[in-house]
Steps between C-alpha positions, in 0.01 A plus 500: 500500500592813307158643587293218356290340778529427872311216669392475862400153617333388825605186689205310349472574128126566470564857385781732398586865462677652201642841423619666179626817668784371721261426787333841528157345427394135519219307329341204680422177311318193637620154392188284534532147631866521590634432850863430417809652657717707262855362498681689221417763238660487156443811287555455129863569417428769242450857615198549273306201629210519745495125566585347834500145634448414866602162642255396772457226758165383636547396863166310507572251221881543488496589130728742319353726235565785262294811443575704188363853492492715187462874564537604133137613465520725806720753317392637164781734389867431429750719681711753312846634593347798685339257746844394632787655690863394524601407852760328711368182670498496877485877540218754493716774350525389138833675435689368804801274459447132588780243471699728270213573261198726476189514283509153354141376493153608387208526740141579409375814671269399784205711386487341152307180424604340171638176356877482523693507173849510651619228265468758217704771677873554439730377774628765738873555527559577869716789611810398691550677834751472785415274793489651849508345846129556561 
Protein backbone atom coordinates (compact mmCIF):
# COMPACT_ATOMS: atom_id res chain seq x y z
CA UNK A 1 0.00 0.00 0.00
CA UNK A 2 3.08 2.21 -0.10
CA UNK A 3 2.09 3.59 3.30
CA UNK A 4 -1.38 4.77 2.36
CA UNK A 5 -3.99 2.94 4.48
CA UNK A 6 -4.47 -0.47 6.07
CA UNK A 7 -7.91 -1.94 6.79
CA UNK A 8 -8.86 -4.47 9.44
CA UNK A 9 -12.24 -6.13 8.98
CA UNK A 10 -14.22 -8.38 11.35
CA UNK A 11 -16.10 -11.48 10.17
CA UNK A 12 -19.37 -9.52 10.20
CA UNK A 13 -18.87 -6.10 8.61
CA UNK A 14 -20.64 -3.88 11.16
CA UNK A 15 -17.40 -2.03 11.90
CA UNK A 16 -13.83 -1.72 10.71
CA UNK A 17 -10.41 -0.58 11.82
CA UNK A 18 -8.05 1.55 9.74
CA UNK A 19 -4.47 2.68 10.13
CA UNK A 20 -2.36 5.30 8.37
CA UNK A 21 0.88 4.42 10.17
CA UNK A 22 1.56 0.85 8.97
CA UNK A 23 -0.56 -0.63 11.77
CA UNK A 24 1.09 1.08 14.74
CA UNK A 25 -2.21 2.75 15.71
CA UNK A 26 -5.75 1.86 14.63
CA UNK A 27 -8.96 3.91 14.44
CA UNK A 28 -12.31 2.18 14.98
CA UNK A 29 -15.29 2.99 12.73
CA UNK A 30 -18.87 1.68 13.11
CA UNK A 31 -20.83 0.82 9.95
CA UNK A 32 -24.46 1.27 11.03
CA UNK A 33 -27.09 -1.14 9.78
CA UNK A 34 -24.69 -3.52 8.08
CA UNK A 35 -24.50 -7.23 8.90
CA UNK A 36 -22.80 -8.49 5.75
CA UNK A 37 -19.74 -10.70 5.47
CA UNK A 38 -16.72 -9.07 3.77
CA UNK A 39 -15.63 -11.18 0.80
CA UNK A 40 -12.96 -9.12 -1.00
CA UNK A 41 -11.33 -5.69 -0.64
CA UNK A 42 -10.37 -3.68 -3.71
CA UNK A 43 -8.23 -0.62 -2.99
CA UNK A 44 -8.16 2.00 -5.71
CA UNK A 45 -5.37 1.21 -8.15
CA UNK A 46 -3.63 4.57 -7.81
CA UNK A 47 -1.13 5.08 -5.00
CA UNK A 48 -2.55 8.51 -4.14
CA UNK A 49 -6.14 7.34 -3.68
CA UNK A 50 -7.82 6.77 -0.33
CA UNK A 51 -10.83 4.98 -1.84
CA UNK A 52 -11.58 1.34 -1.23
CA UNK A 53 -14.42 -0.96 -2.27
CA UNK A 54 -15.50 -4.00 -0.26
CA UNK A 55 -17.57 -6.78 -1.82
CA UNK A 56 -19.97 -8.20 0.78
CA UNK A 57 -22.45 -11.04 1.15
CA UNK A 58 -25.46 -10.99 3.46
CA UNK A 59 -26.07 -14.52 4.73
CA UNK A 60 -29.63 -13.66 5.92
CA UNK A 61 -31.09 -12.56 2.58
CA UNK A 62 -28.41 -14.10 0.31
CA UNK A 63 -27.64 -10.76 -1.35
CA UNK A 64 -24.30 -9.53 -2.61
CA UNK A 65 -23.35 -5.92 -2.05
CA UNK A 66 -20.65 -3.30 -2.38
CA UNK A 67 -19.44 -0.82 0.19
CA UNK A 68 -17.30 2.07 -1.05
CA UNK A 69 -15.35 3.97 1.58
CA UNK A 70 -13.63 7.30 0.93
CA UNK A 71 -10.93 8.21 3.45
CA UNK A 72 -9.79 11.40 1.63
CA UNK A 73 -11.12 13.76 4.31
CA UNK A 74 -9.29 11.93 7.10
CA UNK A 75 -5.90 13.26 5.94
CA UNK A 76 -5.41 16.97 5.38
CA UNK A 77 -1.81 17.35 4.15
CA UNK A 78 -0.09 15.99 1.05
CA UNK A 79 3.14 14.08 1.63
CA UNK A 80 6.47 15.49 0.49
CA UNK A 81 9.63 13.57 -0.49
CA UNK A 82 11.00 13.79 3.08
CA UNK A 83 8.03 11.71 4.28
CA UNK A 84 9.28 8.66 2.32
CA UNK A 85 12.22 6.29 2.38
CA UNK A 86 13.61 4.04 -0.33
CA UNK A 87 13.40 0.38 0.58
CA UNK A 88 13.60 -3.15 -0.73
CA UNK A 89 10.23 -4.99 -0.54
CA UNK A 90 10.10 -8.08 1.64
CA UNK A 91 12.98 -7.05 3.89
CA UNK A 92 13.26 -4.81 6.94
CA UNK A 93 16.78 -3.67 6.10
CA UNK A 94 16.14 -1.21 3.28
CA UNK A 95 19.58 -1.64 1.68
CA UNK A 96 19.62 -5.46 1.56
CA UNK A 97 19.70 -7.30 -1.75
CA UNK A 98 16.44 -9.01 -2.78
CA UNK A 99 16.15 -10.96 -6.04
CA UNK A 100 19.22 -9.24 -7.48
CA UNK A 101 18.09 -5.70 -6.66
CA UNK A 102 18.03 -3.32 -3.72
CA UNK A 103 16.28 -0.05 -2.92
CA UNK A 104 13.63 -0.08 -5.60
CA UNK A 105 10.45 1.24 -3.98
CA UNK A 106 9.20 4.14 -1.88
CA UNK A 107 7.56 3.64 1.50
CA UNK A 108 6.00 6.33 3.65
CA UNK A 109 7.68 6.59 7.05
CA UNK A 110 5.39 5.01 9.64
CA UNK A 111 5.28 8.04 11.94
CA UNK A 112 4.02 10.40 9.20
CA UNK A 113 0.33 10.83 8.35
CA UNK A 114 -0.22 12.48 4.97
CA UNK A 115 -1.90 11.92 1.60
CA UNK A 116 0.27 9.90 -0.75
CA UNK A 117 1.58 11.69 -3.83
CA UNK A 118 3.77 8.86 -5.13
CA UNK A 119 2.41 9.30 -8.64
CA UNK A 120 4.31 12.63 -8.75
CA UNK A 121 7.66 11.16 -7.64
CA UNK A 122 10.38 10.09 -10.08
CA UNK A 123 10.76 6.36 -10.60
CA UNK A 124 13.58 4.72 -8.68
CA UNK A 125 16.31 2.94 -10.62
CA UNK A 126 17.19 -0.08 -8.47
CA UNK A 127 20.77 -1.01 -7.72
CA UNK A 128 21.82 -4.37 -9.11
CA UNK A 129 23.45 -6.73 -6.60
CA UNK A 130 24.70 -10.32 -6.69
CA UNK A 131 22.33 -13.09 -5.61
CA UNK A 132 23.37 -15.37 -2.76
CA UNK A 133 22.11 -18.76 -1.60
CA UNK A 134 20.27 -17.32 1.40
